[in-house]
């Protein structure tokens, strides 16, 4: 139970962790065949799956699982690797399932106007926790944002003191004006969040960038900001902008930002298939 209590504690604190569980055994091992071990993001552990060199391998696998979000089944067999007999395997073999637990993504939506409203709603629909902040109570309240886990209204500096974003958090800035955007952005770049986006024209972005550099914010800090924000889909109205922005957030969270966007039609499929290329063969199989 100690392992599960620590898992819940880490998750509630917004920190990733991974659970390693012995799932199959054969022969002698120095731990229960139901043993579990929690691995925190810093590599520290609660519980054990037997110790030794193999446990070190499990910790490495757990950290990797937290980074890529993928579970892994790790197998150890003394006969295949005698070096693992320095504590853990004791002449037997076992399989350990390593499962990452990543805290929910929290979106801090600065600005509850038209774009903020539809962006927050779409983010909620894809599973993000939403916190809405605005300096106007009529734009940040539970009635306007019934799906939000929290709404805060008041002076920006006061509201930001109440926030505790972590590495799994996202900040999207769409306030009512340049000055507000600048003040929020100056705070945002000093937080550990993984994604910062700000809406606005290129001229507005250049102006805010210059003012923040003059105020002592470094170019390296500002390089974290996605501005203009969102995928380039030709978005024009608030709803389209929301799709563009949330799509970019998803790509970031899923680690898919480096993927090349490809647009294909049915006609492309048959033309490529008839060319006899390997890619064409793959497309033809996909169509079957």
Tab-separated table of N, CA, C and O in Angstrom, residues 194-241:
chain	number	residue	atom	x	y	z
A	194	UNK	N	5.740	23.317	-19.815
A	194	UNK	CA	6.359	22.774	-21.020
A	194	UNK	C	5.950	23.508	-22.291
A	194	UNK	O	6.609	23.370	-23.319
A	195	UNK	N	4.863	24.269	-22.224
A	195	UNK	CA	4.337	24.922	-23.428
A	195	UNK	C	3.799	26.290	-23.052
A	195	UNK	O	3.013	26.427	-22.105
A	196	UNK	N	4.234	27.314	-23.775
A	196	UNK	CA	3.700	28.668	-23.616
A	196	UNK	C	3.302	29.170	-24.999
A	196	UNK	O	4.125	29.183	-25.924
A	197	UNK	N	2.054	29.570	-25.147
A	197	UNK	CA	1.585	30.103	-26.415
A	197	UNK	C	0.929	31.451	-26.210
A	197	UNK	O	0.258	31.667	-25.196
A	198	UNK	N	1.114	32.351	-27.163
A	198	UNK	CA	0.499	33.675	-27.056
A	198	UNK	C	-0.108	34.059	-28.395
A	198	UNK	O	0.547	33.963	-29.441
A	199	UNK	N	-1.341	34.477	-28.359
A	199	UNK	CA	-2.027	34.878	-29.581
A	199	UNK	C	-1.636	36.310	-29.926
A	199	UNK	O	-1.300	37.110	-29.050
A	200	UNK	N	-1.661	36.631	-31.220
A	200	UNK	CA	-1.375	38.002	-31.606
A	200	UNK	C	-0.704	38.100	-32.964
A	200	UNK	O	-0.162	37.125	-33.486
A	201	UNK	N	-0.735	39.307	-33.505
A	201	UNK	CA	-0.092	39.552	-34.795
A	201	UNK	C	1.424	39.568	-34.622
A	201	UNK	O	1.944	39.701	-33.513
A	202	UNK	N	2.141	39.452	-35.735
A	202	UNK	CA	3.594	39.490	-35.680
A	202	UNK	C	4.087	40.824	-35.140
A	202	UNK	O	5.081	40.882	-34.406
A	203	UNK	N	3.383	41.898	-35.493
A	203	UNK	CA	3.785	43.216	-35.006
A	203	UNK	C	3.641	43.288	-33.491
A	203	UNK	O	4.531	43.783	-32.789
A	204	UNK	N	2.517	42.792	-32.972
A	204	UNK	CA	2.293	42.788	-31.530
A	204	UNK	C	3.356	41.957	-30.829
A	204	UNK	O	3.899	42.347	-29.788
A	205	UNK	N	3.665	40.807	-31.387
A	205	UNK	CA	4.646	39.900	-30.778
A	205	UNK	C	6.019	40.557	-30.738
A	205	UNK	O	6.742	40.476	-29.737
A	206	UNK	N	6.418	41.230	-31.828
A	206	UNK	CA	7.710	41.912	-31.855
A	206	UNK	C	7.771	43.006	-30.796
A	206	UNK	O	8.787	43.190	-30.120
A	207	UNK	N	6.662	43.735	-30.648
A	207	UNK	CA	6.613	44.824	-29.662
A	207	UNK	C	6.780	44.290	-28.248
A	207	UNK	O	7.571	44.812	-27.455
A	208	UNK	N	6.030	43.253	-27.915
A	208	UNK	CA	6.106	42.669	-26.577
A	208	UNK	C	7.482	42.068	-26.335
A	208	UNK	O	8.068	42.213	-25.256
A	209	UNK	N	8.042	41.398	-27.340
A	209	UNK	CA	9.368	40.808	-27.234
A	209	UNK	C	10.412	41.874	-26.903
A	209	UNK	O	11.253	41.689	-26.003
A	210	UNK	N	10.345	43.004	-27.596
A	210	UNK	CA	11.306	44.085	-27.380
A	210	UNK	C	11.189	44.656	-25.972
A	210	UNK	O	12.196	44.892	-25.294
A	211	UNK	N	9.970	44.860	-25.516
A	211	UNK	CA	9.760	45.428	-24.184
A	211	UNK	C	10.240	44.480	-23.083
A	211	UNK	O	10.795	44.925	-22.072
A	212	UNK	N	10.051	43.202	-23.271
A	212	UNK	CA	10.492	42.241	-22.261
A	212	UNK	C	12.015	42.112	-22.245
A	212	UNK	O	12.616	41.948	-21.185
A	213	UNK	N	12.637	42.205	-23.406
A	213	UNK	CA	14.097	42.190	-23.457
A	213	UNK	C	14.656	43.406	-22.724
A	213	UNK	O	15.644	43.296	-21.974
A	214	UNK	N	14.016	44.541	-22.916
A	214	UNK	CA	14.438	45.763	-22.220
A	214	UNK	C	14.250	45.632	-20.709
A	214	UNK	O	15.006	46.232	-19.926
A	215	UNK	N	13.257	44.832	-20.311
A	215	UNK	CA	12.968	44.658	-18.887
A	215	UNK	C	13.850	43.603	-18.230
A	215	UNK	O	13.722	43.355	-17.022
A	216	UNK	N	14.733	42.981	-19.006
A	216	UNK	CA	15.656	42.015	-18.427
A	216	UNK	C	15.325	40.557	-18.665
A	216	UNK	O	16.044	39.666	-18.203
A	217	UNK	N	14.230	40.281	-19.380
A	217	UNK	CA	13.917	38.899	-19.743
A	217	UNK	C	14.870	38.479	-20.849
A	217	UNK	O	15.084	39.211	-21.815
A	218	UNK	N	15.471	37.304	-20.718
A	218	UNK	CA	16.476	36.888	-21.695
A	218	UNK	C	15.851	36.353	-22.975
A	218	UNK	O	14.707	35.888	-22.987
A	219	UNK	N	16.641	36.403	-24.044
A	219	UNK	CA	16.187	35.864	-25.326
A	219	UNK	C	15.949	34.360	-25.213
A	219	UNK	O	15.054	33.807	-25.862
A	220	UNK	N	16.744	33.691	-24.384
A	220	UNK	CA	16.568	32.255	-24.193
A	220	UNK	C	15.217	31.951	-23.556
A	220	UNK	O	14.538	31.001	-23.957
A	221	UNK	N	14.825	32.750	-22.579
A	221	UNK	CA	13.513	32.553	-21.948
A	221	UNK	C	12.396	32.788	-22.956
A	221	UNK	O	11.428	32.021	-23.024
A	222	UNK	N	12.535	33.815	-23.770
A	222	UNK	CA	11.493	34.144	-24.739
A	222	UNK	C	11.432	33.123	-25.883
A	222	UNK	O	10.401	32.985	-26.542
A	223	UNK	N	12.518	32.395	-26.092
A	223	UNK	CA	12.524	31.404	-27.171
A	223	UNK	C	11.583	30.242	-26.873
A	223	UNK	O	11.269	29.456	-27.756
A	224	UNK	N	11.107	30.128	-25.647
A	224	UNK	CA	10.166	29.073	-25.277
A	224	UNK	C	8.747	29.374	-25.756
A	224	UNK	O	7.886	28.482	-25.754
A	225	UNK	N	8.499	30.621	-26.129
A	225	UNK	CA	7.137	31.056	-26.421
A	225	UNK	C	6.763	30.773	-27.872
A	225	UNK	O	7.479	31.151	-28.800
A	226	UNK	N	5.621	30.118	-28.065
A	226	UNK	CA	5.108	29.881	-29.413
A	226	UNK	C	4.247	31.076	-29.803
A	226	UNK	O	3.158	31.272	-29.267
A	227	UNK	N	4.768	31.865	-30.712
A	227	UNK	CA	4.053	33.058	-31.143
A	227	UNK	C	4.560	33.434	-32.540
A	227	UNK	O	5.770	33.627	-32.694
A	228	UNK	N	3.690	33.556	-33.523
A	228	UNK	CA	2.243	33.289	-33.461
A	228	UNK	C	1.968	31.835	-33.055
A	228	UNK	O	2.686	30.924	-33.459
A	229	UNK	N	0.938	31.643	-32.280
A	229	UNK	CA	0.638	30.344	-31.715
A	229	UNK	C	-0.241	29.518	-32.653
A	229	UNK	O	-0.954	30.062	-33.491
A	230	UNK	N	-0.177	28.187	-32.513
A	230	UNK	CA	-1.060	27.309	-33.269
A	230	UNK	C	-0.464	26.804	-34.565
A	230	UNK	O	0.517	27.343	-35.082
A	231	UNK	N	-1.075	25.742	-35.103
A	231	UNK	CA	-0.667	25.213	-36.395
A	231	UNK	C	-1.193	26.113	-37.506
A	231	UNK	O	-2.263	26.709	-37.387
A	232	UNK	N	-0.448	26.196	-38.568
A	232	UNK	CA	-0.821	27.062	-39.682
A	232	UNK	C	-1.870	26.368	-40.548
A	232	UNK	O	-1.544	25.647	-41.490
A	233	UNK	N	-3.137	26.555	-40.202
A	233	UNK	CA	-4.218	25.949	-40.979
A	233	UNK	C	-5.104	27.020	-41.622
A	233	UNK	O	-6.201	26.737	-42.083
A	234	UNK	N	-4.616	28.254	-41.600
A	234	UNK	CA	-5.403	29.347	-42.170
A	234	UNK	C	-6.574	29.746	-41.290
A	234	UNK	O	-7.585	30.255	-41.775
A	235	UNK	N	-6.456	29.521	-39.979
A	235	UNK	CA	-7.552	29.826	-39.052
A	235	UNK	C	-7.913	31.300	-39.102
A	235	UNK	O	-7.042	32.172	-39.177
A	236	UNK	N	-9.224	31.583	-39.006
A	236	UNK	CA	-9.693	32.957	-39.129
A	236	UNK	C	-10.585	33.373	-37.960
A	236	UNK	O	-10.409	34.432	-37.379
A	237	UNK	N	-11.541	32.513	-37.579
A	237	UNK	CA	-12.461	32.867	-36.492
A	237	UNK	C	-12.047	32.171	-35.199
A	237	UNK	O	-11.156	31.317	-35.195
A	238	UNK	N	-12.650	32.541	-34.064
A	238	UNK	CA	-12.248	31.955	-32.767
A	238	UNK	C	-12.275	30.438	-32.741
A	238	UNK	O	-11.375	29.810	-32.168
A	239	UNK	N	-13.292	29.838	-33.359
A	239	UNK	CA	-13.386	28.375	-33.350
A	239	UNK	C	-12.229	27.734	-34.109
A	239	UNK	O	-11.647	26.733	-33.662
A	240	UNK	N	-11.888	28.289	-35.261
A	240	UNK	CA	-10.781	27.753	-36.043
A	240	UNK	C	-9.445	27.969	-35.332
A	240	UNK	O	-8.558	27.112	-35.364
A	241	UNK	N	-9.315	29.128	-34.691
A	241	UNK	CA	-8.097	29.403	-33.924
A	241	UNK	C	-7.958	28.387	-32.794
A	241	UNK	O	-6.867	27.870	-32.526
